[in-house]
Coordinates of C-alpha atoms in Angstrom, one line a residue:
Chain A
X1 CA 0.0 0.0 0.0
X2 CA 1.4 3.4 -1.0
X3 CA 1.2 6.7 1.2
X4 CA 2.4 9.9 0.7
X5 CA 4.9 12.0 2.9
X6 CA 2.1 14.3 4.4
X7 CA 0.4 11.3 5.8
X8 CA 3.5 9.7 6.7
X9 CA 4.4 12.8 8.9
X10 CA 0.8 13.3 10.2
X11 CA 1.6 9.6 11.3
X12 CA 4.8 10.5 13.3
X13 CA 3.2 13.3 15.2
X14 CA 0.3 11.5 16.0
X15 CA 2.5 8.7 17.7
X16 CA 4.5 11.4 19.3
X17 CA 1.7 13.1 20.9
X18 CA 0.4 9.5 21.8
X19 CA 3.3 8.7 24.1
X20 CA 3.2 12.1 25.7
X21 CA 0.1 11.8 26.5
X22 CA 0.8 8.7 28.3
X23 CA 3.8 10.2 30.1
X24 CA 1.3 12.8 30.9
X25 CA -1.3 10.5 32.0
X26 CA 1.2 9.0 34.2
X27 CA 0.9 12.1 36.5
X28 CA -1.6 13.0 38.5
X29 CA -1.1 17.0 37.7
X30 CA -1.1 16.0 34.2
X31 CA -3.4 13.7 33.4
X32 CA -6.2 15.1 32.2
X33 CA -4.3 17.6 29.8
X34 CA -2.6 13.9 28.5
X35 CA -5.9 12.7 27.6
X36 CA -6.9 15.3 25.7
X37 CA -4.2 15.7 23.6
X38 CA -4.3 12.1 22.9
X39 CA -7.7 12.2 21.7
X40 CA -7.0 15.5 19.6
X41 CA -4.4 13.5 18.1
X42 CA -6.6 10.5 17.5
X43 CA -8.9 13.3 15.4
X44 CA -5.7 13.9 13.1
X45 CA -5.4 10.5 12.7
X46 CA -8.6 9.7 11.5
X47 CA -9.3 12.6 9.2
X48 CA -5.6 12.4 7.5
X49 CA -6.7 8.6 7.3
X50 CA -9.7 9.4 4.9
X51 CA -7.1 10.9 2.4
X52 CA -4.8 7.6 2.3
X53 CA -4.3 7.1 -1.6
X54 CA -6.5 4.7 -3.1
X55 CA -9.5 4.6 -0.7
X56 CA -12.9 3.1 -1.7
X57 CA -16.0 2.1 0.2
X58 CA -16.5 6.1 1.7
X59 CA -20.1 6.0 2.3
X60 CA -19.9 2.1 4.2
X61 CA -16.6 3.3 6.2
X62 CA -18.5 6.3 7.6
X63 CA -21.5 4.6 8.7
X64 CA -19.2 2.1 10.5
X65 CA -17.2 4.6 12.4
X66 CA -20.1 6.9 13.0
X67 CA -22.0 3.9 14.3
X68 CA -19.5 2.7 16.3
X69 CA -18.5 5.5 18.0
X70 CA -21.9 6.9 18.8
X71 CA -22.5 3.8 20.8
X72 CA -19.4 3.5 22.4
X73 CA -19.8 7.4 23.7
X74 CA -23.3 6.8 24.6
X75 CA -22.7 4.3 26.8
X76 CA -19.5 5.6 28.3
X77 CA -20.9 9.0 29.5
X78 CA -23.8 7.5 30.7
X79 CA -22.3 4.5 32.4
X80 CA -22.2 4.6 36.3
X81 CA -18.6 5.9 37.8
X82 CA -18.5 2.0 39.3
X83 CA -19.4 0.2 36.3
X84 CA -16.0 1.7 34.6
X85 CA -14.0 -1.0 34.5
X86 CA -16.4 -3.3 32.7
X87 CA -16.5 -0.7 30.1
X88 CA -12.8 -0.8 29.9
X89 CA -12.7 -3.8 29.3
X90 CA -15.5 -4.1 26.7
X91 CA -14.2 -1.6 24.9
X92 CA -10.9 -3.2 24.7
X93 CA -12.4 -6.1 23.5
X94 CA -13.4 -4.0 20.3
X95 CA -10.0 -3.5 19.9
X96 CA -8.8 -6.6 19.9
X97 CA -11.6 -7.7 17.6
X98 CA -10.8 -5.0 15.0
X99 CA -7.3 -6.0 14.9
X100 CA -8.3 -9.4 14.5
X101 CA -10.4 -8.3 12.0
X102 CA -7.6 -6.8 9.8
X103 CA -6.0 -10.0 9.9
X104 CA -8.7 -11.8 8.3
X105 CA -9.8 -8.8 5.9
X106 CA -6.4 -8.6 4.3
X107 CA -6.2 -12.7 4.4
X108 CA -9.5 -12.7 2.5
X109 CA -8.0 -10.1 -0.2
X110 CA -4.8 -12.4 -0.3
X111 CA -2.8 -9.5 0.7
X112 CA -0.3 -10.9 3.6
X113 CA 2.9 -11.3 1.9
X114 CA 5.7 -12.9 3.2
X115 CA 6.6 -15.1 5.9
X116 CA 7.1 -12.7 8.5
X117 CA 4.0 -10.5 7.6
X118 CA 2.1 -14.0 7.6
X119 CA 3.8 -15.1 10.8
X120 CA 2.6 -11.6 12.8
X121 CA -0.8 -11.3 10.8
X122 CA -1.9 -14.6 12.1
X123 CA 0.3 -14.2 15.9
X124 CA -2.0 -10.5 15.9
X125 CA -5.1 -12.6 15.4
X126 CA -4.5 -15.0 17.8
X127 CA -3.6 -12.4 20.4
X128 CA -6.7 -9.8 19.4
X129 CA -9.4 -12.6 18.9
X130 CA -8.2 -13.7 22.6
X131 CA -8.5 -10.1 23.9
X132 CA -11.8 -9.8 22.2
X133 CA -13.9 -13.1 23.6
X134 CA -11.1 -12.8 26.9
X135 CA -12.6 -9.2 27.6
X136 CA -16.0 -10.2 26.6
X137 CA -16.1 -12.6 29.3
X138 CA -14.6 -10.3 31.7
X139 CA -17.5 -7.6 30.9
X140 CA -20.2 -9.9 32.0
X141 CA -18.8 -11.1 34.8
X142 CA -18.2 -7.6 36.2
X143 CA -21.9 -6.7 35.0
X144 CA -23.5 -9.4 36.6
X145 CA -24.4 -11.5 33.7
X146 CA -22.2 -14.2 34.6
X147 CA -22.5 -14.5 38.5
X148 CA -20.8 -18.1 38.9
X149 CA -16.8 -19.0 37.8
X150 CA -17.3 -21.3 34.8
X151 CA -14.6 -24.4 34.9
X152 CA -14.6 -27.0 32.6
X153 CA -14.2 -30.6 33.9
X154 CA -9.7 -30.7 33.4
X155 CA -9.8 -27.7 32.2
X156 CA -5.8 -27.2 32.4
X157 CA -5.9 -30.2 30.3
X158 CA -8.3 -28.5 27.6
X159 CA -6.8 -25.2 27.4
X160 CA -3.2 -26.8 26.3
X161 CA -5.0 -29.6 24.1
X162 CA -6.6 -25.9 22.7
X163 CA -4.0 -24.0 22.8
X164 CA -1.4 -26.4 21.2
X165 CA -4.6 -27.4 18.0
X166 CA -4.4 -23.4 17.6
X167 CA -0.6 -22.7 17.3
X168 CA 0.0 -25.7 15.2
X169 CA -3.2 -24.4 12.9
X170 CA -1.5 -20.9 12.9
X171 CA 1.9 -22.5 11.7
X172 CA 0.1 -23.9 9.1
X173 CA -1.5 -20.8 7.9
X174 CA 2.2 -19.3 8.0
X175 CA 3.4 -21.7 6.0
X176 CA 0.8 -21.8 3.4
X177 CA 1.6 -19.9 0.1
X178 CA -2.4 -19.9 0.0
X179 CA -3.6 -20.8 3.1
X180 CA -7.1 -21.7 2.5
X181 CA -10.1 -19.8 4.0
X182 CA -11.8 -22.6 5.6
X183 CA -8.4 -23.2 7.9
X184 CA -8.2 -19.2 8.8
X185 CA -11.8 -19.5 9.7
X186 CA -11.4 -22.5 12.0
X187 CA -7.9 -20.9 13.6
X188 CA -10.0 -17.9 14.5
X189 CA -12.7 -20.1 16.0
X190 CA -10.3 -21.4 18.1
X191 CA -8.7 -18.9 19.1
X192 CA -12.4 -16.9 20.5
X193 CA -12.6 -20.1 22.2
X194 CA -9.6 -20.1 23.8
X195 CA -10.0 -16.5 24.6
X196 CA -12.9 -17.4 26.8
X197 CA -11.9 -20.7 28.3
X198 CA -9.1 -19.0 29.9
X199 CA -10.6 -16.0 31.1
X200 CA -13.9 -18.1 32.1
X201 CA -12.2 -19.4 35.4
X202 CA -10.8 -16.6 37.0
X203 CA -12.7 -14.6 39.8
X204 CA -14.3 -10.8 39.7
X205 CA -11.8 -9.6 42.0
X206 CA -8.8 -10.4 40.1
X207 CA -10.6 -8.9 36.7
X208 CA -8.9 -5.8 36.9
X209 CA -5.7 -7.1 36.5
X210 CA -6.6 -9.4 33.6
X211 CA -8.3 -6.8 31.9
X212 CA -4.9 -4.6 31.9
X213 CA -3.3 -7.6 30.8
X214 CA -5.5 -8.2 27.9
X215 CA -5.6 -4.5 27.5
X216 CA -1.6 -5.3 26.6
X217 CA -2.5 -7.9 24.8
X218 CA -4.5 -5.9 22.0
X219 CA -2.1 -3.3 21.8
X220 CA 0.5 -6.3 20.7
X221 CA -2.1 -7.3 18.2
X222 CA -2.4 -3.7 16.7
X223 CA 1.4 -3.3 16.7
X224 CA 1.6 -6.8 14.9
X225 CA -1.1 -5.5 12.4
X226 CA 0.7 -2.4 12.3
X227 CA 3.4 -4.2 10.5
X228 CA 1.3 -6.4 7.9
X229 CA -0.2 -3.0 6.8
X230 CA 3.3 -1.2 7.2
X231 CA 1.5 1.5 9.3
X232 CA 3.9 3.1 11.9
X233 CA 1.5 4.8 14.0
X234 CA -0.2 1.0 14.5
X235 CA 3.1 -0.2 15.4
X236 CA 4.6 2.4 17.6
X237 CA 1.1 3.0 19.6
X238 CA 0.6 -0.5 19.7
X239 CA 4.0 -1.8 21.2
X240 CA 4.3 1.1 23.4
X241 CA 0.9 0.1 25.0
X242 CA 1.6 -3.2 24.7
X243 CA 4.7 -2.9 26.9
X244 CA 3.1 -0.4 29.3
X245 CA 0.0 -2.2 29.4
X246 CA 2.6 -5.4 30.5
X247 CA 4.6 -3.5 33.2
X248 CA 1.1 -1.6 34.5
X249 CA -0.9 -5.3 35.0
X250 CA 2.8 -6.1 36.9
X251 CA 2.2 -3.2 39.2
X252 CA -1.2 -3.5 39.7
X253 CA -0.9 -7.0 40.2
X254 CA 1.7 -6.2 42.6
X255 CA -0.4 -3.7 44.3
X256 CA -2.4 -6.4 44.9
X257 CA 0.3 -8.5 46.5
X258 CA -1.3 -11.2 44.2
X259 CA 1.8 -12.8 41.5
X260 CA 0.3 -12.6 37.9
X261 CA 0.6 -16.4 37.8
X262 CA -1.5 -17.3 40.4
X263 CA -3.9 -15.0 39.1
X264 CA -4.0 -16.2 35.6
X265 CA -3.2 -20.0 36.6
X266 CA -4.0 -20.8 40.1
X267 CA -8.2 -21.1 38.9
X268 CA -7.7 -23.5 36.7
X269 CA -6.0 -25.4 38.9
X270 CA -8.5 -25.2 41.2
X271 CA -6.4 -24.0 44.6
X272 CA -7.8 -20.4 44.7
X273 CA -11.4 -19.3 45.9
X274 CA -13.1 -17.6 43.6
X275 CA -14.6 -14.0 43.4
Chain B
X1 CA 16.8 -4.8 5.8
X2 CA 13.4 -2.9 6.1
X3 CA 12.5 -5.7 7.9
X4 CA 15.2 -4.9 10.0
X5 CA 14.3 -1.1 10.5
X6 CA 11.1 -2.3 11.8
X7 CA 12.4 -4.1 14.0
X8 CA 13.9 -1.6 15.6
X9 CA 10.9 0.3 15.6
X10 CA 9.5 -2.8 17.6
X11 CA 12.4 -2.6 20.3
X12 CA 12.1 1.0 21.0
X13 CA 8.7 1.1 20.9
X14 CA 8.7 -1.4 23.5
X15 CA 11.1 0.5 25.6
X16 CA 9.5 3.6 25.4
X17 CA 6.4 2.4 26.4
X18 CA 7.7 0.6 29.5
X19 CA 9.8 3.7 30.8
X20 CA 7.1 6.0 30.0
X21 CA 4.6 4.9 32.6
X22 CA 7.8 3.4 34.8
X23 CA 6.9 5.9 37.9
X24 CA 3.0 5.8 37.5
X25 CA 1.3 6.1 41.5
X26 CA -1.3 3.4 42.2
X27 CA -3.7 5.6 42.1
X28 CA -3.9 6.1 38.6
X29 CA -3.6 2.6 38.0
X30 CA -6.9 2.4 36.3
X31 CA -7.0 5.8 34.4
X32 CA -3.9 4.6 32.9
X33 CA -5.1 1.6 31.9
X34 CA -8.1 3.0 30.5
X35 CA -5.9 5.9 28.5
X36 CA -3.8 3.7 27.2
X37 CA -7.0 1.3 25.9
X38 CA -7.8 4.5 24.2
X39 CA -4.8 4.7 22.4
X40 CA -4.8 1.1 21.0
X41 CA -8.1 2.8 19.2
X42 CA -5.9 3.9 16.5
X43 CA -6.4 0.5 15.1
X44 CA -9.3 2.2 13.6
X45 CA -6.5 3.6 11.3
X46 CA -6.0 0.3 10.0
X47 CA -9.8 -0.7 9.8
X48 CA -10.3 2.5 7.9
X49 CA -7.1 1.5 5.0
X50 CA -8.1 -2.2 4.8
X51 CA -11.8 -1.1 4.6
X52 CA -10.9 1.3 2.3
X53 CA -8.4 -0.9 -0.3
X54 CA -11.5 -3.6 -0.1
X55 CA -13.2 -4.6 -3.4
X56 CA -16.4 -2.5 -3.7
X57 CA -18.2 -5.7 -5.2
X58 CA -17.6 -8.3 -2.5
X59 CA -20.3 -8.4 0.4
X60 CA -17.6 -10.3 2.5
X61 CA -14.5 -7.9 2.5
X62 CA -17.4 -5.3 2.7
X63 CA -19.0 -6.8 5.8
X64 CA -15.3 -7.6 7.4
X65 CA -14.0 -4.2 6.8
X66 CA -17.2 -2.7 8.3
X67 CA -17.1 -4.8 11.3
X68 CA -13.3 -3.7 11.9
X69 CA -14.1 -0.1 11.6
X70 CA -17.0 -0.2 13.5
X71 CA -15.0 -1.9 16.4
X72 CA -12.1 0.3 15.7
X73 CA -14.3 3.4 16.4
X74 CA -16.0 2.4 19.7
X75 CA -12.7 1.2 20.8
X76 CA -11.5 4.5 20.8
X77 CA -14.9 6.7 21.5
X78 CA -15.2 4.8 24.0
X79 CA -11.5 4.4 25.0
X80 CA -11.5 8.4 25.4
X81 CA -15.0 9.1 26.7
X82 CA -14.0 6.6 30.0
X83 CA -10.6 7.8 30.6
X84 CA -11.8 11.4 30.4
X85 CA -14.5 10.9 32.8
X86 CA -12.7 9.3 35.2
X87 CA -9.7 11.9 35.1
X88 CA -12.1 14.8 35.6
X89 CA -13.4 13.1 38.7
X90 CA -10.2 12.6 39.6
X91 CA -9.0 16.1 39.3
X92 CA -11.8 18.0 41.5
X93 CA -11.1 15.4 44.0
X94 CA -7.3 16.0 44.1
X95 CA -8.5 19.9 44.5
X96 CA -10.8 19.3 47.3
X97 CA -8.4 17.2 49.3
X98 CA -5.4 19.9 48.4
X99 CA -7.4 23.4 50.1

């Protein structure tokens, strides 16, 4: 995909202001300014987007974004200041998901060239289409939907059976010259599945901490993406949140004086109580 | 050696991000979180280009695409609109409890 230097450059700022917004949000004097400039810089992003060369499908693409924004700020200003963190984390779900979704738009097009382009397309839709059932699970547990931790009967047994079927699909996928569709489809079955299975077990009290770490995991997935469409504002805002979003769950986890292990493992092993 | 350019792009990136929030207070633990969920909404960048490069004339790039944007957008509406409410209320509280 071509681009032209004044998008290119738009780019750079906008992952500039990005990370000092985060250093800014880092702070409680400055937090609030590094929010806003963040999302003035997300504005930029988006209108300089619309005059990428070669853009089709106008009319469809605004309908989508307007859509999905106006429900997204509808029910985040009216949400209840204690129902946050649900939100949080269904919103990063949509994350995931649309990074997911990249993977399989530009595998339907036949537009992932190369090994290592195939190798992080399909590693970015593992990750995203984990963050996406992962936080959807997290969402209605914290909203009530899903009052009871849901364990499947060896389920430390399942998850690797599932895990292991998923990588060794995705290796295959990476090593096709034309992977087939039917295969792509079935990988990112699995990997919604495993998503939830792993995120199923573990208590409301821990969410938070699983929700930052999935919150890192989608930002991996949009770096990842980043490269297959050889966007740098993907990558650099995407591995920069992926690594904060790592160290943050480790300090909140911390703060917890709970190790992210036992959080993430210790339920499906069955030793901890649950939330 | 592009692929080698972006690879350093990876690796800083990666370091940046980590010493960026290195001295973050617990207390904005979760704003953080949140503001930084917001920022991984610029996948509706790529939404928007792979929605855009899709063939006009077939439904199921069409409906993909549209999904991704549509995703892409309330990740990152929703992403701000969160992180912005719950920094304001953090502000006027840090006022109060500082007169």
């Amino acid at each position: 995909m071509h681009s032209n230097l004044f998008i290119d450059l738009a780019y750079v700022a906008v992952a500039v202001v990005f990370i000092l917004g985060l250093k800014a949000m880092s702070s409680p004097v400055t937090a609030r300014k590094g929010i806003v400039w963040a999302g003035w810089a997300m504005v930029a992003a988006t209108l300089v987007t619309l005059f990428f060369p070669g853009m089709q499908n106008f009319a469809l693409m605004i309908v989508a974004m307007l859509a999905g924004a106006s429900v997204a700020w509808w029910s985040g200003k009216k949400v209840a200041m204690t129902d946050m963190p649900q939100m949080v984390a269904i919103y990063n779900g949509m994350g995931g998901g649309a990074a997911a979704a990249i993977a399989l738009l530009e595998f339907t097009k036949g537009e992932v060239h190369g090994m290592v382009a195939a190798a992080l397309a399909v590693l970015g839709a593992l990750i995203g289409s984990v963050a996406f059932s992962g936080s959807c699970i997290a969402f209605a547990k914290l909203q009530g939907i899903m009052k009871k931790a849901f364990r499947l009967p060896k389920q430390d047994a399942v998850n690797i059976v599932l895990a292991a079927i998923t990588v060794i699909l995705g290796l295959a996928i990476i090593s096709a010259d034309h992977p087939g569709m039917g295969w792509i489809v079935v990988f990112f079955i699995l990997s919604l599945i495993l998503g939830a299975i792993i995120t199923a077990p573990i208590g409301g009290a821990d969410m938070p901490v699983v929700i930052s770490l999935l919150n890192a995991f989608t930002g991996l997935a949009v770096g990842f993406e980043g490269y297959v469409l050889k966007n740098p504002a993907l990558i650099v805002a995407g591995i920069v949140v992926g690594a904060s979003g790592t160290l943050l769950t480790q300090l909140m986890a911390k703060a917890m004086n709970r190790p992210i292990r036992n959080i993430i493992f210790t339920p499906i092993t069955g030793e901890a109580a649950e939330g | 050696m592009e692929g080698i350019v972006y690879l350093y792009v990876f690796v800083l990136a990666a370091f940046t991000g980590y010493e960026v929030i290195s001295r973050v207070p617990v207390i904005l633990h979760t704003p953080l979180m949140s503001g930084s969920n917001f920022i991984h909404g610029v996948v509706l960048v790529g939404a928007m280009v792979v929605m855009g490069h899709a063939d006009p004339d077939s439904p199921v790039q069409l409906a993909i695409g549209f999904f991704a944007v549509f995703l892409g957008a309330a990740n990152a509406a929703g992403g701000y609109v969160v992180t912005e409410r719950m920094l304001a209320m953090f502000k006027s509280d840090k006022k109060k409890g500082g007169a």
